[in-house]
Amino acid sequence: MRWDAQAISPRRGPALGDNSVSVPSGAAPASDALLPLVGLVRSVSTPEFSGVTFHEVTAKSVLNKVASGSQMPFEWTINPYRGCSHACVYCFARKSHTYLEFDAGHDFDSQVIVKINAAEVLRKELSKPAWGHHHVALGTNTDPYQRAEGRYQLMPGIIRALAESGTPFSVLTKGTLLSRDIPLLKHASSQVSVDVGISLAMTDESLAAVIEPGTPAPRARLRLILRLRDAGLSCGVMAMPILPWLTDSDDALESLFAALSAAGATGVTAGALYLRPGTREWFMQWLSAHHPALVEKYKGLYGRGAYVSDEYKTWLTGRIKYFKARHGFTGSSGFSHRRATARKEAAVAHPTAGQAKLF
Ligand code: SF4
């Protein structure tokens, strides 16, 4: 098989747990295919995914408990991939790649960890008596429908495992590959609560091509929203990030909200760009190459750190409110991974739910 023939470093190591990703000291350079990742089976590159290396690992666990005290609106996550070939310059998750001793820039886009046994491990974790059937969020750190999913097909097994165990879940993606799983998601939604969200914050195709270079084009994501709605599934939209001076004009917001409304989005959550460390450096480098006139403006707007100024935030909130109302999104909650709550029936069926930690 062509894929197998192109394996470049067959290796074996102990299994990888979501919370136990580590690289021994003295690691090889970040982009080196011989990087000694824990659980690494092999590293693979192939012409079909030019410029991307997949590091196939066996995971010890895939259900990840978000640290207590986190501001995130979810408590349990699954990330079958680490790193993301969608390569959004503004991706807030970039810094997480440095925990693997990859860099937060090009390595995040091109060195993708694949938990090849994700579905199998998940089934075991979900079958434990201590599992509380909490809501599980997918697409919180990297995109589960990034291009690699076309090859590895991890999501069907994950969806089946969640639904058959009675575990509600949500999926957020930019990947139109999700359309492959619409029948499966539809079936899952008859078993558990399923929330599907599409990430789309601009309709400018030429800007998207340079700032989200690995993603399906905005119009393709609009068609995906239509398909989800035609299938009878709700589909919220995460319209983040809105980019100051690039996608925040009245024309840009009108185009975005009109398109989302026409596609049948059931709600929109929108907000400004967030520039945490790791992302900030990569984004500012991109900005100086593509929009040098905006560099000083951004430095002023983000002068106090990761967030926009209060004045800008207030202004943008007002504009978003106006365009949401104009296109009928009043009262709709938009998309958000919901905070984990055990389903009532699950609590009955599993009386230990919520009383024990999985790890
Ligand atoms: S699709 Fe999401 S996870 Fe992937 S690079 Fe873009 S923002 Fe990051």
mmCIF file of C-alpha atoms and ligand atoms in Angstrom:
data_model
loop_
_atom_site.group_PDB
_atom_site.id
_atom_site.type_symbol
_atom_site.label_atom_id
_atom_site.label_comp_id
_atom_site.label_asym_id
_atom_site.label_seq_id
_atom_site.Cartn_x
_atom_site.Cartn_y
_atom_site.Cartn_z
ATOM 1 C CA MET A 1 0.000 0.000 0.000
ATOM 2 C CA ARG A 2 1.362 3.396 -0.962
ATOM 3 C CA TRP A 3 0.803 4.737 2.540
ATOM 4 C CA ASP A 4 2.702 1.925 4.166
ATOM 5 C CA ALA A 5 5.473 2.174 1.635
ATOM 6 C CA GLN A 6 6.058 5.757 2.725
ATOM 7 C CA ALA A 7 6.369 5.136 6.428
ATOM 8 C CA ILE A 8 9.603 6.802 7.380
ATOM 9 C CA SER A 9 10.269 5.774 10.948
ATOM 10 C CA PRO A 10 8.628 2.643 12.291
ATOM 11 C CA ARG A 11 9.108 2.834 16.053
ATOM 12 C CA ARG A 12 7.419 1.576 19.161
ATOM 13 C CA GLY A 13 7.084 3.020 22.613
ATOM 14 C CA PRO A 14 4.796 2.958 25.609
ATOM 15 C CA ALA A 15 1.179 3.968 25.023
ATOM 16 C CA LEU A 16 0.232 7.637 25.000
ATOM 17 C CA GLY A 17 -2.374 9.049 27.363
ATOM 18 C CA ASP A 18 -4.043 12.378 26.682
ATOM 19 C CA ASN A 19 -2.542 13.730 29.870
ATOM 20 C CA SER A 20 0.747 11.961 29.568
ATOM 21 C CA VAL A 21 2.119 13.355 26.342
ATOM 22 C CA SER A 22 5.793 13.823 26.929
ATOM 23 C CA VAL A 23 9.044 13.857 25.112
ATOM 24 C CA PRO A 24 12.159 12.620 26.827
ATOM 25 C CA SER A 25 14.890 15.164 27.380
ATOM 26 C CA GLY A 26 17.412 15.342 24.593
ATOM 27 C CA ALA A 27 14.643 15.165 21.999
ATOM 28 C CA ALA A 28 15.473 15.463 18.346
ATOM 29 C CA PRO A 29 14.837 18.816 16.636
ATOM 30 C CA ALA A 30 11.155 19.705 16.487
ATOM 31 C CA SER A 31 10.514 18.766 12.878
ATOM 32 C CA ASP A 32 12.656 15.662 12.974
ATOM 33 C CA ALA A 33 10.672 12.575 11.981
ATOM 34 C CA LEU A 34 12.545 10.589 14.621
ATOM 35 C CA LEU A 35 11.084 12.674 17.449
ATOM 36 C CA PRO A 36 10.680 10.178 20.327
ATOM 37 C CA LEU A 37 6.976 10.722 21.046
ATOM 38 C CA VAL A 38 5.583 8.473 23.734
ATOM 39 C CA GLY A 39 3.462 5.760 22.140
ATOM 40 C CA LEU A 40 4.836 6.431 18.665
ATOM 41 C CA VAL A 41 4.208 3.591 16.248
ATOM 42 C CA ARG A 42 5.546 5.280 13.140
ATOM 43 C CA SER A 43 5.819 8.629 11.388
ATOM 44 C CA VAL A 44 4.374 8.885 7.912
ATOM 45 C CA SER A 45 4.508 11.370 5.062
ATOM 46 C CA THR A 46 2.916 10.939 1.664
ATOM 47 C CA PRO A 47 2.424 13.019 -1.506
ATOM 48 C CA GLU A 48 -1.345 13.162 -0.857
ATOM 49 C CA PHE A 49 -0.590 15.240 2.228
ATOM 50 C CA SER A 50 2.387 17.162 0.975
ATOM 51 C CA GLY A 51 4.296 18.925 3.708
ATOM 52 C CA VAL A 52 2.477 17.142 6.538
ATOM 53 C CA THR A 53 3.925 14.364 8.703
ATOM 54 C CA PHE A 54 1.573 12.139 10.657
ATOM 55 C CA HIS A 55 2.910 10.648 13.871
ATOM 56 C CA GLU A 56 0.766 7.614 14.584
ATOM 57 C CA VAL A 57 0.585 6.850 18.292
ATOM 58 C CA THR A 58 -1.252 4.381 20.466
ATOM 59 C CA ALA A 59 -3.054 6.196 23.270
ATOM 60 C CA LYS A 60 -3.638 4.932 26.790
ATOM 61 C CA SER A 61 -6.631 7.223 27.201
ATOM 62 C CA VAL A 62 -8.553 9.632 25.012
ATOM 63 C CA LEU A 63 -11.146 11.055 27.402
ATOM 64 C CA ASN A 64 -9.567 14.179 28.785
ATOM 65 C CA LYS A 65 -10.809 15.913 31.945
ATOM 66 C CA VAL A 66 -10.394 19.665 31.718
ATOM 67 C CA ALA A 67 -8.484 21.055 34.681
ATOM 68 C CA SER A 68 -10.718 22.221 37.485
ATOM 69 C CA GLY A 69 -11.017 25.994 37.582
ATOM 70 C CA SER A 70 -10.811 26.234 33.787
ATOM 71 C CA GLN A 71 -12.986 28.923 32.205
ATOM 72 C CA MET A 72 -13.835 26.547 29.357
ATOM 73 C CA PRO A 73 -17.559 25.761 29.041
ATOM 74 C CA PHE A 74 -16.913 22.003 28.990
ATOM 75 C CA GLU A 75 -15.321 19.490 31.311
ATOM 76 C CA TRP A 76 -14.581 16.495 29.111
ATOM 77 C CA THR A 77 -12.938 16.545 25.713
ATOM 78 C CA ILE A 78 -11.613 14.183 23.076
ATOM 79 C CA ASN A 79 -8.928 15.244 20.623
ATOM 80 C CA PRO A 80 -8.101 12.366 18.286
ATOM 81 C CA TYR A 81 -5.480 14.546 16.629
ATOM 82 C CA ARG A 82 -2.891 16.961 18.031
ATOM 83 C CA GLY A 83 -1.784 19.711 15.662
ATOM 84 C CA CYS A 84 -4.033 20.755 12.791
ATOM 85 C CA SER A 85 -3.365 20.938 9.070
ATOM 86 C CA HIS A 86 -6.154 23.488 8.697
ATOM 87 C CA ALA A 87 -3.327 25.837 9.670
ATOM 88 C CA CYS A 88 -5.389 28.827 10.782
ATOM 89 C CA VAL A 89 -2.859 31.547 11.544
ATOM 90 C CA TYR A 90 -4.953 32.762 14.480
ATOM 91 C CA CYS A 91 -5.507 29.309 16.042
ATOM 92 C CA PHE A 92 -5.565 29.699 19.810
ATOM 93 C CA ALA A 93 -4.364 26.108 20.350
ATOM 94 C CA ARG A 94 -0.926 26.621 18.849
ATOM 95 C CA LYS A 95 0.870 26.781 22.177
ATOM 96 C CA SER A 96 -0.357 23.275 23.072
ATOM 97 C CA HIS A 97 2.013 21.868 20.438
ATOM 98 C CA THR A 98 5.005 23.137 22.394
ATOM 99 C CA TYR A 99 4.132 20.616 25.132
ATOM 100 C CA LEU A 100 5.216 17.983 22.603
ATOM 101 C CA GLU A 101 8.371 19.968 21.874
ATOM 102 C CA PHE A 102 7.095 20.959 18.475
ATOM 103 C CA ASP A 103 6.877 24.653 17.710
ATOM 104 C CA ALA A 104 3.638 26.620 17.791
ATOM 105 C CA GLY A 105 4.028 27.854 14.221
ATOM 106 C CA HIS A 106 4.665 25.669 11.191
ATOM 107 C CA ASP A 107 5.018 22.483 13.264
ATOM 108 C CA PHE A 108 1.474 22.909 14.593
ATOM 109 C CA ASP A 109 0.257 22.905 10.981
ATOM 110 C CA SER A 110 2.458 20.125 9.700
ATOM 111 C CA GLN A 111 3.371 17.688 12.520
ATOM 112 C CA VAL A 112 0.098 15.967 13.348
ATOM 113 C CA ILE A 113 -0.237 13.369 16.091
ATOM 114 C CA VAL A 114 -2.819 10.688 15.259
ATOM 115 C CA LYS A 115 -4.258 8.515 18.053
ATOM 116 C CA ILE A 116 -4.859 5.536 15.840
ATOM 117 C CA ASN A 117 -6.554 3.463 18.555
ATOM 118 C CA ALA A 118 -8.820 6.301 19.742
ATOM 119 C CA ALA A 119 -12.183 4.564 19.260
ATOM 120 C CA GLU A 120 -11.060 1.313 20.829
ATOM 121 C CA VAL A 121 -9.612 3.027 23.900
ATOM 122 C CA LEU A 122 -12.654 5.268 24.209
ATOM 123 C CA ARG A 123 -15.023 2.295 24.296
ATOM 124 C CA LYS A 124 -13.098 0.875 27.215
ATOM 125 C CA GLU A 125 -13.149 4.181 29.070
ATOM 126 C CA LEU A 126 -16.871 4.705 28.492
ATOM 127 C CA SER A 127 -17.664 1.220 29.761
ATOM 128 C CA LYS A 128 -16.110 1.852 33.174
ATOM 129 C CA PRO A 129 -18.720 1.995 35.950
ATOM 130 C CA ALA A 130 -17.256 5.293 37.130
ATOM 131 C CA TRP A 131 -17.953 7.070 33.846
ATOM 132 C CA GLY A 132 -20.614 9.681 34.562
ATOM 133 C CA HIS A 133 -21.953 10.053 31.015
ATOM 134 C CA HIS A 134 -21.043 13.709 31.040
ATOM 135 C CA HIS A 135 -21.176 15.827 27.939
ATOM 136 C CA VAL A 136 -18.028 15.364 25.841
ATOM 137 C CA ALA A 137 -16.747 18.122 23.547
ATOM 138 C CA LEU A 138 -14.870 17.391 20.304
ATOM 139 C CA GLY A 139 -13.068 20.104 18.373
ATOM 140 C CA THR A 140 -11.918 22.071 21.380
ATOM 141 C CA ASN A 141 -8.196 22.054 20.697
ATOM 142 C CA THR A 142 -7.737 20.706 17.186
ATOM 143 C CA ASP A 143 -10.171 19.944 14.409
ATOM 144 C CA PRO A 144 -11.451 16.333 14.422
ATOM 145 C CA TYR A 145 -12.396 16.657 10.734
ATOM 146 C CA GLN A 146 -9.072 17.999 9.541
ATOM 147 C CA ARG A 147 -7.700 16.378 6.376
ATOM 148 C CA ALA A 148 -6.122 13.455 8.222
ATOM 149 C CA GLU A 149 -9.579 12.200 9.157
ATOM 150 C CA GLY A 150 -10.187 11.282 5.519
ATOM 151 C CA ARG A 151 -7.371 8.771 5.839
ATOM 152 C CA TYR A 152 -7.632 7.577 9.427
ATOM 153 C CA GLN A 153 -11.432 7.637 9.837
ATOM 154 C CA LEU A 154 -11.327 7.862 13.610
ATOM 155 C CA MET A 155 -14.549 9.821 14.036
ATOM 156 C CA PRO A 156 -17.119 7.165 13.039
ATOM 157 C CA GLY A 157 -15.835 4.842 15.755
ATOM 158 C CA ILE A 158 -15.755 7.682 18.289
ATOM 159 C CA ILE A 159 -19.311 8.778 17.459
ATOM 160 C CA ARG A 160 -20.599 5.209 17.727
ATOM 161 C CA ALA A 161 -18.819 4.655 21.030
ATOM 162 C CA LEU A 162 -20.261 7.836 22.531
ATOM 163 C CA ALA A 163 -23.801 7.267 21.282
ATOM 164 C CA GLU A 164 -23.938 3.579 22.209
ATOM 165 C CA SER A 165 -22.681 4.335 25.715
ATOM 166 C CA GLY A 166 -25.350 7.016 26.224
ATOM 167 C CA THR A 167 -22.846 9.871 26.314
ATOM 168 C CA PRO A 168 -24.034 13.235 24.909
ATOM 169 C CA PHE A 169 -21.502 15.123 22.830
ATOM 170 C CA SER A 170 -20.788 18.149 20.673
ATOM 171 C CA VAL A 171 -18.576 18.565 17.611
ATOM 172 C CA LEU A 172 -17.119 21.825 16.317
ATOM 173 C CA THR A 173 -15.313 21.814 12.990
ATOM 174 C CA LYS A 174 -14.290 23.664 9.865
ATOM 175 C CA GLY A 175 -13.978 20.372 8.005
ATOM 176 C CA THR A 176 -16.512 19.559 5.295
ATOM 177 C CA LEU A 177 -15.445 15.957 5.732
ATOM 178 C CA LEU A 178 -18.068 15.927 8.467
ATOM 179 C CA SER A 179 -20.671 15.501 5.709
ATOM 180 C CA ARG A 180 -19.480 11.880 5.413
ATOM 181 C CA ASP A 181 -20.772 11.295 8.950
ATOM 182 C CA ILE A 182 -24.108 13.107 8.726
ATOM 183 C CA PRO A 183 -26.123 9.841 8.651
ATOM 184 C CA LEU A 184 -24.154 8.611 11.643
ATOM 185 C CA LEU A 185 -24.645 11.866 13.551
ATOM 186 C CA LYS A 186 -28.340 11.785 12.710
ATOM 187 C CA HIS A 187 -28.597 8.276 14.108
ATOM 188 C CA ALA A 188 -26.545 9.248 17.181
ATOM 189 C CA SER A 189 -28.897 12.170 17.820
ATOM 190 C CA SER A 190 -31.728 9.661 18.238
ATOM 191 C CA GLN A 191 -29.731 8.045 21.051
ATOM 192 C CA VAL A 192 -28.106 10.999 22.843
ATOM 193 C CA SER A 193 -27.988 14.782 22.685
ATOM 194 C CA VAL A 194 -25.720 15.804 19.784
ATOM 195 C CA ASP A 195 -24.687 19.407 19.054
ATOM 196 C CA VAL A 196 -22.940 20.154 15.776
ATOM 197 C CA GLY A 197 -21.212 23.469 15.207
ATOM 198 C CA ILE A 198 -19.442 24.868 12.167
ATOM 199 C CA SER A 199 -16.664 27.385 12.557
ATOM 200 C CA LEU A 200 -16.995 30.190 10.014
ATOM 201 C CA ALA A 201 -16.158 33.842 10.665
ATOM 202 C CA MET A 202 -15.673 35.346 7.209
ATOM 203 C CA THR A 203 -17.054 35.090 3.690
ATOM 204 C CA ASP A 204 -14.010 36.689 2.051
ATOM 205 C CA GLU A 205 -12.623 33.736 0.102
ATOM 206 C CA SER A 206 -9.284 35.350 -0.715
ATOM 207 C CA LEU A 207 -8.609 36.307 2.898
ATOM 208 C CA ALA A 208 -9.638 32.830 4.096
ATOM 209 C CA ALA A 209 -7.224 31.284 1.590
ATOM 210 C CA VAL A 210 -4.261 32.992 3.254
ATOM 211 C CA ILE A 211 -5.293 33.063 6.883
ATOM 212 C CA GLU A 212 -6.958 29.609 7.022
ATOM 213 C CA PRO A 213 -4.969 27.996 4.205
ATOM 214 C CA GLY A 214 -5.769 24.374 5.001
ATOM 215 C CA THR A 215 -9.512 24.753 5.521
ATOM 216 C CA PRO A 216 -12.382 24.193 3.107
ATOM 217 C CA ALA A 217 -13.434 27.544 1.607
ATOM 218 C CA PRO A 218 -16.186 29.551 3.329
ATOM 219 C CA ARG A 219 -18.723 28.715 0.625
ATOM 220 C CA ALA A 220 -18.014 24.996 1.129
ATOM 221 C CA ARG A 221 -18.708 25.383 4.853
ATOM 222 C CA LEU A 222 -21.939 27.221 4.049
ATOM 223 C CA ARG A 223 -22.987 24.259 1.911
ATOM 224 C CA LEU A 224 -22.168 21.974 4.828
ATOM 225 C CA ILE A 225 -24.492 23.979 7.088
ATOM 226 C CA LEU A 226 -27.217 23.569 4.466
ATOM 227 C CA ARG A 227 -26.641 19.817 4.326
ATOM 228 C CA LEU A 228 -26.793 19.491 8.094
ATOM 229 C CA ARG A 229 -30.039 21.435 8.212
ATOM 230 C CA ASP A 230 -31.483 19.425 5.327
ATOM 231 C CA ALA A 231 -30.673 16.303 7.339
ATOM 232 C CA GLY A 232 -32.728 17.686 10.206
ATOM 233 C CA LEU A 233 -29.790 18.434 12.480
ATOM 234 C CA SER A 234 -29.412 21.747 14.252
ATOM 235 C CA CYS A 235 -26.255 23.627 13.349
ATOM 236 C CA GLY A 236 -24.884 26.511 15.370
ATOM 237 C CA VAL A 237 -22.041 28.587 14.026
ATOM 238 C CA MET A 238 -18.947 29.740 15.843
ATOM 239 C CA ALA A 239 -18.127 33.029 14.074
ATOM 240 C CA MET A 240 -14.788 33.533 15.740
ATOM 241 C CA PRO A 241 -12.479 35.177 15.412
ATOM 242 C CA ILE A 242 -13.742 38.453 13.979
ATOM 243 C CA LEU A 243 -10.503 40.140 12.896
ATOM 244 C CA PRO A 244 -10.098 43.863 13.614
ATOM 245 C CA TRP A 245 -9.850 45.926 10.396
ATOM 246 C CA LEU A 246 -9.991 42.752 8.301
ATOM 247 C CA THR A 247 -13.432 41.233 8.849
ATOM 248 C CA ASP A 248 -15.201 43.676 11.167
ATOM 249 C CA SER A 249 -16.552 46.191 8.638
ATOM 250 C CA ASP A 250 -20.287 46.546 8.190
ATOM 251 C CA ASP A 251 -19.949 45.049 4.700
ATOM 252 C CA ALA A 252 -18.052 42.016 6.018
ATOM 253 C CA LEU A 253 -20.446 41.418 8.901
ATOM 254 C CA GLU A 254 -23.493 41.902 6.690
ATOM 255 C CA SER A 255 -22.124 39.390 4.205
ATOM 256 C CA LEU A 256 -21.341 36.875 6.954
ATOM 257 C CA PHE A 257 -24.620 37.032 8.848
ATOM 258 C CA ALA A 258 -26.687 37.122 5.648
ATOM 259 C CA ALA A 259 -24.893 34.009 4.375
ATOM 260 C CA LEU A 260 -25.309 32.178 7.687
ATOM 261 C CA SER A 261 -28.986 33.022 7.770
ATOM 262 C CA ALA A 262 -29.492 31.873 4.169
ATOM 263 C CA ALA A 263 -27.707 28.601 4.951
ATOM 264 C CA GLY A 264 -30.084 27.952 7.840
ATOM 265 C CA ALA A 265 -27.684 28.263 10.784
ATOM 266 C CA THR A 266 -29.627 27.801 13.992
ATOM 267 C CA GLY A 267 -27.584 30.305 15.966
ATOM 268 C CA VAL A 268 -24.353 32.283 15.861
ATOM 269 C CA THR A 269 -21.732 32.934 18.512
ATOM 270 C CA ALA A 270 -19.312 35.667 17.483
ATOM 271 C CA GLY A 271 -16.392 37.436 19.063
ATOM 272 C CA ALA A 272 -13.064 39.125 18.472
ATOM 273 C CA LEU A 273 -9.657 37.618 17.882
ATOM 274 C CA TYR A 274 -7.852 36.343 20.954
ATOM 275 C CA LEU A 275 -4.052 36.411 20.788
ATOM 276 C CA ARG A 276 -2.602 34.223 23.495
ATOM 277 C CA PRO A 277 1.155 33.611 23.650
ATOM 278 C CA GLY A 278 2.257 31.196 20.943
ATOM 279 C CA THR A 279 -0.511 32.414 18.660
ATOM 280 C CA ARG A 280 0.365 36.081 19.012
ATOM 281 C CA GLU A 281 3.886 35.738 17.595
ATOM 282 C CA TRP A 282 2.745 33.606 14.636
ATOM 283 C CA PHE A 283 -0.184 35.905 13.870
ATOM 284 C CA MET A 284 1.860 39.116 14.077
ATOM 285 C CA GLN A 285 4.460 37.615 11.759
ATOM 286 C CA TRP A 286 1.686 36.842 9.273
ATOM 287 C CA LEU A 287 0.199 40.331 9.704
ATOM 288 C CA SER A 288 3.474 42.077 9.003
ATOM 289 C CA ALA A 289 3.868 40.015 5.802
ATOM 290 C CA HIS A 290 0.304 40.438 4.540
ATOM 291 C CA HIS A 291 -0.988 43.652 6.107
ATOM 292 C CA PRO A 292 2.016 45.641 7.344
ATOM 293 C CA ALA A 293 -0.073 48.793 7.701
ATOM 294 C CA LEU A 294 -2.082 47.089 10.454
ATOM 295 C CA VAL A 295 0.816 46.022 12.656
ATOM 296 C CA GLU A 296 0.948 49.143 14.797
ATOM 297 C CA LYS A 297 -2.844 49.234 15.061
ATOM 298 C CA TYR A 298 -2.890 45.675 16.372
ATOM 299 C CA LYS A 299 -0.106 46.424 18.818
ATOM 300 C CA GLY A 300 -2.227 49.246 20.157
ATOM 301 C CA LEU A 301 -5.423 47.220 20.275
ATOM 302 C CA TYR A 302 -3.752 44.227 21.977
ATOM 303 C CA GLY A 303 -1.408 46.336 24.057
ATOM 304 C CA ARG A 304 -2.573 44.842 27.331
ATOM 305 C CA GLY A 305 -2.196 41.201 26.277
ATOM 306 C CA ALA A 306 -4.340 38.553 24.619
ATOM 307 C CA TYR A 307 -7.602 40.474 24.511
ATOM 308 C CA VAL A 308 -8.814 43.497 22.566
ATOM 309 C CA SER A 309 -9.335 46.765 24.377
ATOM 310 C CA ASP A 310 -12.590 47.283 26.272
ATOM 311 C CA GLU A 311 -13.585 50.010 23.834
ATOM 312 C CA TYR A 312 -13.207 47.735 20.818
ATOM 313 C CA LYS A 313 -14.970 44.874 22.559
ATOM 314 C CA THR A 314 -17.946 47.084 23.395
ATOM 315 C CA TRP A 315 -18.086 48.413 19.845
ATOM 316 C CA LEU A 316 -17.881 44.956 18.258
ATOM 317 C CA THR A 317 -20.467 43.507 20.620
ATOM 318 C CA GLY A 318 -22.857 46.211 19.479
ATOM 319 C CA ARG A 319 -22.227 45.531 15.796
ATOM 320 C CA ILE A 320 -22.677 41.785 16.259
ATOM 321 C CA LYS A 321 -25.905 42.338 18.138
ATOM 322 C CA TYR A 322 -27.168 44.565 15.327
ATOM 323 C CA PHE A 323 -26.347 42.090 12.558
ATOM 324 C CA LYS A 324 -27.687 39.127 14.495
ATOM 325 C CA ALA A 325 -30.992 40.897 14.984
ATOM 326 C CA ARG A 326 -31.062 42.006 11.343
ATOM 327 C CA HIS A 327 -30.731 38.404 10.184
ATOM 328 C CA GLY A 328 -33.085 36.764 12.623
ATOM 329 C CA PHE A 329 -30.646 35.352 15.140
ATOM 330 C CA THR A 330 -32.251 37.014 18.125
ATOM 331 C CA GLY A 331 -33.034 34.586 20.889
ATOM 332 C CA SER A 332 -30.822 31.899 19.384
ATOM 333 C CA SER A 333 -27.974 30.833 21.574
ATOM 334 C CA GLY A 334 -25.410 30.155 18.862
ATOM 335 C CA PHE A 335 -22.903 27.387 19.288
ATOM 336 C CA SER A 336 -21.057 26.484 22.424
ATOM 337 C CA HIS A 337 -19.879 23.201 23.803
ATOM 338 C CA ARG A 338 -22.160 22.907 26.760
ATOM 339 C CA ARG A 339 -20.886 22.474 30.286
ATOM 340 C CA ALA A 340 -20.825 18.854 31.271
ATOM 341 C CA THR A 341 -23.943 17.650 32.950
ATOM 342 C CA ALA A 342 -24.832 14.057 33.465
ATOM 343 C CA ARG A 343 -28.048 13.100 31.718
ATOM 344 C CA LYS A 344 -30.849 12.363 34.101
ATOM 345 C CA GLU A 345 -31.435 8.908 32.708
ATOM 346 C CA ALA A 346 -27.701 8.200 32.761
ATOM 347 C CA ALA A 347 -27.580 9.079 36.432
ATOM 348 C CA VAL A 348 -30.346 6.578 37.049
ATOM 349 C CA ALA A 349 -28.690 3.888 34.999
ATOM 350 C CA HIS A 350 -25.274 4.614 36.441
ATOM 351 C CA PRO A 351 -25.682 5.558 40.088
ATOM 352 C CA THR A 352 -21.976 6.232 40.525
ATOM 353 C CA ALA A 353 -22.107 8.951 37.875
ATOM 354 C CA GLY A 354 -20.202 12.039 38.956
ATOM 355 C CA GLN A 355 -18.905 10.442 42.135
ATOM 356 C CA ALA A 356 -15.633 9.131 40.866
ATOM 357 C CA LYS A 357 -12.894 10.524 38.689
ATOM 358 C CA LEU A 358 -11.941 8.536 35.662
ATOM 359 C CA PHE A 359 -8.224 9.000 36.160
HETATM 360 S S1 SF4 B 1 -9.416 24.433 12.331
HETATM 361 FE FE1 SF4 B 1 -9.501 25.015 14.478
HETATM 362 S S2 SF4 B 1 -7.968 23.709 15.467
HETATM 363 FE FE2 SF4 B 1 -7.529 23.683 13.277
HETATM 364 S S3 SF4 B 1 -6.001 25.290 12.941
HETATM 365 FE FE3 SF4 B 1 -8.038 26.178 12.566
HETATM 366 S S4 SF4 B 1 -8.649 27.094 14.519
HETATM 367 FE FE4 SF4 B 1 -6.966 25.643 14.954
#
